[in-house]
Coordinates of C-alpha atoms in Angstrom, one line a residue:
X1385 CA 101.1 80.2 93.4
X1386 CA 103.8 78.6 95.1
X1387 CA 107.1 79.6 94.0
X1388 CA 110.7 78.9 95.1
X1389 CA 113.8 81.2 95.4
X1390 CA 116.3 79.7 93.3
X1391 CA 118.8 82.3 93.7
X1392 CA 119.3 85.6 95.8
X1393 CA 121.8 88.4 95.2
X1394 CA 123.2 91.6 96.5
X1395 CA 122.1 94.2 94.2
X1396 CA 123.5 97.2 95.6
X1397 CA 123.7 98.5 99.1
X1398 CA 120.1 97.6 101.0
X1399 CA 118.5 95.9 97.2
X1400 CA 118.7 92.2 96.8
X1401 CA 117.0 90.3 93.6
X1402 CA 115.3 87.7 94.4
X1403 CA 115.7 84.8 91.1
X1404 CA 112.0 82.8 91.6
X1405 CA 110.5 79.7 89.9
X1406 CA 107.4 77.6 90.7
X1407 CA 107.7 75.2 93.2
X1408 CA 106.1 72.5 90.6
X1409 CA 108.8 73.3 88.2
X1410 CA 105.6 74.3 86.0
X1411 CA 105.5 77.3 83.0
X1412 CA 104.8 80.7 84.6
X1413 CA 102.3 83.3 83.4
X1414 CA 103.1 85.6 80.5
X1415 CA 103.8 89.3 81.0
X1416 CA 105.0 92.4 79.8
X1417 CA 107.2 95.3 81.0
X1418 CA 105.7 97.2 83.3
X1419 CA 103.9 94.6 85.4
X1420 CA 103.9 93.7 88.9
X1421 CA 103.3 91.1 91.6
X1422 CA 101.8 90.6 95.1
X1423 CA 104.1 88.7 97.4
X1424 CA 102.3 87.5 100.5
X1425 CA 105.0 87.2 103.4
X1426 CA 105.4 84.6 106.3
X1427 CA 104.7 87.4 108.7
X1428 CA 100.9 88.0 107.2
X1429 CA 101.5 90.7 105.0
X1430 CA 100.9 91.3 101.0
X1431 CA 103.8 93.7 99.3
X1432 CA 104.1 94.4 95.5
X1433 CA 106.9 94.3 93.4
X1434 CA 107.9 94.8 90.0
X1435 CA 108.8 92.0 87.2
X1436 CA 112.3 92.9 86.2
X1437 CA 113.7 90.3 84.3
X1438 CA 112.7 89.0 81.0
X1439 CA 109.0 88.4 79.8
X1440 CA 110.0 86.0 77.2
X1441 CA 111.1 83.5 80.2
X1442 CA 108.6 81.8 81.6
X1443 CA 110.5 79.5 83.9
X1444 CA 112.0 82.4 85.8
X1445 CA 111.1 85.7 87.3
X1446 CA 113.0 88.6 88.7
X1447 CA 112.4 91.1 91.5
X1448 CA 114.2 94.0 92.8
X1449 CA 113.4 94.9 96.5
X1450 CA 114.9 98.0 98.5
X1451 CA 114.8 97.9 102.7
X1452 CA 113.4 100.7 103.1
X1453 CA 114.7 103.0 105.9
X1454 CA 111.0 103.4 107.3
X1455 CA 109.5 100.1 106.5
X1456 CA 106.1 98.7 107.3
X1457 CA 107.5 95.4 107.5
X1458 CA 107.5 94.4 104.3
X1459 CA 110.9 95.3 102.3
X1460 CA 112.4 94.4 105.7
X1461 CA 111.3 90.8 106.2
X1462 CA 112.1 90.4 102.2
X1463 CA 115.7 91.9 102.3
X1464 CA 116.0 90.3 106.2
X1465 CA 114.4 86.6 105.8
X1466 CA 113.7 85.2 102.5
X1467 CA 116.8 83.6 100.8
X1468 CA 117.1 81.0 98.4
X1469 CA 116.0 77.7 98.8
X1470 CA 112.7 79.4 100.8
X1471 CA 108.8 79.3 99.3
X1472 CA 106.9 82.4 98.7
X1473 CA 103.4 82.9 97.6
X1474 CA 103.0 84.8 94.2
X1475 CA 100.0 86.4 92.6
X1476 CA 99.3 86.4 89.3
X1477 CA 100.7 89.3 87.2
X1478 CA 99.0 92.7 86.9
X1479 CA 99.9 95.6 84.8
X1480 CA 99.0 99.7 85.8
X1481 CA 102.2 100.8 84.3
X1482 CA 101.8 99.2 80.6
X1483 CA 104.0 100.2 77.8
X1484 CA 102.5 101.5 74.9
X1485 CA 103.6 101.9 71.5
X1486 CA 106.1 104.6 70.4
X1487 CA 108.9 105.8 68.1
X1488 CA 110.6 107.0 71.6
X1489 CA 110.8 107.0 74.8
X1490 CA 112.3 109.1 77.9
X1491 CA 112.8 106.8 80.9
X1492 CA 113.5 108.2 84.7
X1493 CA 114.3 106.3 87.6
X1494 CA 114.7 106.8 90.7
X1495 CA 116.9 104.5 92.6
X1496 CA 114.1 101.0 92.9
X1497 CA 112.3 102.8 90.6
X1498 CA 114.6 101.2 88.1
X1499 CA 112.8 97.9 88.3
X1500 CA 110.1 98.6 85.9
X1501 CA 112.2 100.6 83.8
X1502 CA 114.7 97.7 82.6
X1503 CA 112.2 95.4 80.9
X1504 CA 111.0 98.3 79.1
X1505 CA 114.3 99.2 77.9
X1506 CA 114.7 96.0 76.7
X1507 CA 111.2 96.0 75.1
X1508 CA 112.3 99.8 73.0
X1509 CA 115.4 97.5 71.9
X1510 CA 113.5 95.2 70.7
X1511 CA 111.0 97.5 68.7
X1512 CA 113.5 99.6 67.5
X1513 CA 112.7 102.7 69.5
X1514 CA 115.0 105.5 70.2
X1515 CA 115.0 105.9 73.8
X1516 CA 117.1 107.5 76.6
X1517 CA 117.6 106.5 80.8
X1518 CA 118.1 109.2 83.2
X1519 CA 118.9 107.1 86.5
X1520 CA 119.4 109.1 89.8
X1521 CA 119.9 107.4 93.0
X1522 CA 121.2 108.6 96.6
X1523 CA 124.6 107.1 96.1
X1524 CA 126.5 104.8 92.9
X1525 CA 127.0 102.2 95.6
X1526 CA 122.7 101.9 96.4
X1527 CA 121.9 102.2 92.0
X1528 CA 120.9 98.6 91.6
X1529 CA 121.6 96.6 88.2
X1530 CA 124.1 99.4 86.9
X1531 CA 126.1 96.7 85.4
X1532 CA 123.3 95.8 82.9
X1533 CA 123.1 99.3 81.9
X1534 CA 126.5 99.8 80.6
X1535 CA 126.6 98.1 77.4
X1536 CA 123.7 100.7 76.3
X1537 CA 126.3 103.7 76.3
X1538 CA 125.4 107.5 76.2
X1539 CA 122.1 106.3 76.0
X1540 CA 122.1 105.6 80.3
X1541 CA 122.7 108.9 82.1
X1542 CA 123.5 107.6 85.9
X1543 CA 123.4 110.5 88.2
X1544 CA 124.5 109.8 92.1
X1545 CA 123.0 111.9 94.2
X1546 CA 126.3 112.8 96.3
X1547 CA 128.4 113.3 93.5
X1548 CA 126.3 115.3 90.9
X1549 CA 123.3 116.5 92.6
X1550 CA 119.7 116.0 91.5
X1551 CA 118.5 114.9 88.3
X1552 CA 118.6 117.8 85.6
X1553 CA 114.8 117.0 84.6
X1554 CA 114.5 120.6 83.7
X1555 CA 117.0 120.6 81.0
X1556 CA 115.7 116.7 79.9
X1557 CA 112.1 117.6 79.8
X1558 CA 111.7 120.8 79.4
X1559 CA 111.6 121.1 76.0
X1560 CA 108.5 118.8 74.2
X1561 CA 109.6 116.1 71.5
X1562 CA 107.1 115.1 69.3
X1563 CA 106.2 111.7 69.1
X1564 CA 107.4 110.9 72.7
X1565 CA 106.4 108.9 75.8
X1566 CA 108.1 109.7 79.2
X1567 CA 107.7 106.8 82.0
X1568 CA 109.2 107.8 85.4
X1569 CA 108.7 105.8 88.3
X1570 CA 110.9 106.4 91.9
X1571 CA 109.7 108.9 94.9
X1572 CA 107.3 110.9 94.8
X1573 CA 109.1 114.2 94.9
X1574 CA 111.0 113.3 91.6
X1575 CA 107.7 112.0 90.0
X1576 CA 106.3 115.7 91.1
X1577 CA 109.3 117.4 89.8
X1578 CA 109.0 115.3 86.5
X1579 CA 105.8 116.7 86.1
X1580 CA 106.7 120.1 87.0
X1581 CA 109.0 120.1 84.1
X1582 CA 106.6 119.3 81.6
X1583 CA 103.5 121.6 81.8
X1584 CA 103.6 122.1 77.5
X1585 CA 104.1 118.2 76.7
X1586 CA 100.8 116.9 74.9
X1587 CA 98.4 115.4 77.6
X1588 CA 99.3 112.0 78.5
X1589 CA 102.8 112.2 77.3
X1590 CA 104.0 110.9 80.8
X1591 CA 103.5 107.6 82.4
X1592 CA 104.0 107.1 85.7
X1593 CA 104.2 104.0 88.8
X1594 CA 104.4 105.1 92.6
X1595 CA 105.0 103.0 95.2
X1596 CA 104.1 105.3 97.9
X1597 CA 100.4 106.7 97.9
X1598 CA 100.1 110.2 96.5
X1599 CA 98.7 112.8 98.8
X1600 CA 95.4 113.8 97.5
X1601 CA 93.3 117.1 98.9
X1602 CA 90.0 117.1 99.5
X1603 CA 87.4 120.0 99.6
X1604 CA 86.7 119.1 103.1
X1605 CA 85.7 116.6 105.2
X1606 CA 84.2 113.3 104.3
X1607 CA 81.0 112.6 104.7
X1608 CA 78.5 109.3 104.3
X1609 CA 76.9 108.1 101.2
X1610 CA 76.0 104.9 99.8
X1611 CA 77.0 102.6 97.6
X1612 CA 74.7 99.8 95.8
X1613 CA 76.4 96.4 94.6
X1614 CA 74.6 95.6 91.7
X1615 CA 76.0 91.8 91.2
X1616 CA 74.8 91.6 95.1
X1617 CA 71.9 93.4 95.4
X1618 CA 72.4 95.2 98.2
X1619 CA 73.2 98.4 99.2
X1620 CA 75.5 99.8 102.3
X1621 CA 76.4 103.2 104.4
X1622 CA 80.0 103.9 103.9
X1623 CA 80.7 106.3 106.9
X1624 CA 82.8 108.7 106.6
X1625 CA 85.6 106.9 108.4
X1626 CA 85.7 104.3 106.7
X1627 CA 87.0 102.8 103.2
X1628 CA 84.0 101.2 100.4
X1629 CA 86.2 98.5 101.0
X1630 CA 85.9 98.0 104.6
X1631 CA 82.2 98.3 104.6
X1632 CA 81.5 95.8 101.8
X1633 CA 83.9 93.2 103.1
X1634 CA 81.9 93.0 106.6
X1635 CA 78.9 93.0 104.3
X1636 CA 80.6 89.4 103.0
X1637 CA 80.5 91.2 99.7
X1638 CA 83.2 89.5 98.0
X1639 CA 86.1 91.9 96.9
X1640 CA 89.8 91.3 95.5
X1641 CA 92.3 93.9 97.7
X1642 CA 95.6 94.2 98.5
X1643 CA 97.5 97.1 99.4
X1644 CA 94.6 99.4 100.9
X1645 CA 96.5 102.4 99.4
X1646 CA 95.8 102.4 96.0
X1647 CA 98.9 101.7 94.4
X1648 CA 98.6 98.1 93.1
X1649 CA 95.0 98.0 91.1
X1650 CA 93.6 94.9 92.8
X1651 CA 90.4 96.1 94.0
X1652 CA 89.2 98.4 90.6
X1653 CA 85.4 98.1 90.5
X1654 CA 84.0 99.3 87.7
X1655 CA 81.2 102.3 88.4
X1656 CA 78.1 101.9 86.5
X1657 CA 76.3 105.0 88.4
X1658 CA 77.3 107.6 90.0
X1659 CA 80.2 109.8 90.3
X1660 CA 83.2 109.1 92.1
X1661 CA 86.5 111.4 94.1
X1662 CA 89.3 109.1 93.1
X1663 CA 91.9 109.1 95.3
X1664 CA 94.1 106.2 93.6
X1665 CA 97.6 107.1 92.4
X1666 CA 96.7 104.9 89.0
X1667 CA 94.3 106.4 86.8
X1668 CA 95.4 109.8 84.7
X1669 CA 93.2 112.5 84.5
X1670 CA 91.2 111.5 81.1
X1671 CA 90.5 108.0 82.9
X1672 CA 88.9 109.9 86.1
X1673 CA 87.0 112.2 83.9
X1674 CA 85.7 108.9 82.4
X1675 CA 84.1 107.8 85.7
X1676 CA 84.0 103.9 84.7
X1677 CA 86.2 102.9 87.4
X1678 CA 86.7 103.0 91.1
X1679 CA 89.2 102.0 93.5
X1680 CA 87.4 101.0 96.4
X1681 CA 90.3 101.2 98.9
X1682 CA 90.9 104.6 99.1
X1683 CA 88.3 106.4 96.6
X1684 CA 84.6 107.8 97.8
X1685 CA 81.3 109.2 95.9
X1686 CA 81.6 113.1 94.6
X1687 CA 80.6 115.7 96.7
X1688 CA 77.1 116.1 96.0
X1689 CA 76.6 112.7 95.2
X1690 CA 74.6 110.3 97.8
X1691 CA 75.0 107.3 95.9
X1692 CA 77.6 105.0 93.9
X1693 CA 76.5 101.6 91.9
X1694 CA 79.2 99.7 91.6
X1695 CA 79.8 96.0 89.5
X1696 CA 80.7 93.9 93.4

């Protein structure tokens, strides 16, 4: 949908926010914390970003975006070209980061990594939830949206990098607390350390969004198999350079996809047959162990397995 910047601020150093509404002056979709959105750029490409304002609003949305040092072009044209007045394209909603239900939470953020985390703060508020923020960023002058944080007390730990060192996740998480959900969402060595400090927490205790693929090792090299499309009916040779993906779009076979790096959810298939090496950064362990789902961008059939029959 078309959408209009009404308003663009300076967030902190290198983050702007980016206030949209539709261009028809129309109601926008519903939502919930946790949720993100594809923004397809001038320049061709598709980036996702977080929801970060309200979800009870539906005439405005929020986003956060960081230029990245290293960027692929998309934080860059955001942060360099879009300002308000402009029209962007918006996709609907999507949620791999939901929050469920609990009588408290642990929150950890990494500098943008605070995005998702401030709707959900709001949402514990709301519930009546204890909860706690432990915020790290590489300097107080790049934290983004510190000022909404302060009227929430010694509940918000901020913790600049270049003043106070990393993040004490050890002394926050080492210990389990019943009745407890941790979301963490920044770079991926603090989601690895956040995970390193909570080998006795009951499975899926912690919740966690990247926005960088996570490195995945294989037990070799890839190899061919195929995959049948059931609502198609017909059957292709993935090679073993190339992505499900790729092979059923120059089959015509139609397919939702965006980021090609599974991160953002948009092309989960579910698997009726077969058994599947997923490579997303999305499902947790009890989900792949499941083997209903499949992200065709990045995931390919088991070892030992010549065949996958997916629902395309």
């Amino acid at each position: 949908m078309q959408m209009i910047v009404h308003e663009r601020r300076d967030e902190a150093e290198g983050v702007v926010s980016l206030h949209l509404g539709r261009a028809d002056g129309g109601e926008l979709p519903a939502w919930a914390p946790g949720a993100h959105v594809d923004v397809t750029l001038a320049n061709g490409l598709v980036r996702q970003y977080s929801l970060c304002s309200d979800p009870g609003d539906r005439a405005r949305w929020r986003l956060g975006v960081l230029r990245e040092p290293v960027s692929r072009g998309g934080s860059e044209y955001v942060v360099d070209k879009i300002h308000g007045g402009d029209i962007v394209e918006i996709g609907e909603p999507r949620n791999n980061f939901a929050l469920d239900p609990s009588p408290r939470y642990v929150f950890v953020a990494g500098g943008i990594g605070i995005t998702p985390i401030l709707p959900m703060i709001a949402a514990a508020e709301a519930a009546g939830a204890e909860w706690t923020l432990l915020y790290g960023g590489r300097a107080r002058t790049s934290m983004a949206f510190r000022g909404e944080l302060v009227r929430h007390g010694e509940k918000v730990t901020v913790v600049p990098q270049d003043q106070a060192g990393l993040l004490d996740l050890a002394g926050l998480l080492g210990t389990p607390r019943p009745d407890t959900l941790v979301y963490a969402c920044g770079p991926e060595p603090m989601l690895d350390a956040v995970a390193d400090a909570m080998p006795a927490w009951p499975v899926g205790s912690l919740r966690v969004e990247r926005f960088t693929p996570k490195t995945v090792e294989t037990d070799g090299p890839d190899t061919s198999f195929e995959v049948e499309c059931a609502a198609s009916g017909v059957t292709l040779e993935v090679p073993p350079d190339r992505s499900i993906l790729a092979v059923a779009r120059d089959a015509d076979v139609r397919v939702d996809f965006s980021c090609e790096e599974g991160t953002c959810g948009t092309c989960e298939t579910p698997l009726l047959a077969g058994r599947a090496e997923h490579r997303d950064t999305l499902l947790t362990e009890e989900e792949r162990e499941a083997q209903d789902t499949v992200f065709i961008c990045v995931s390919r059939a088991a070892r030992g397995c010549p065949r996958l029959t997916l629902d395309l």
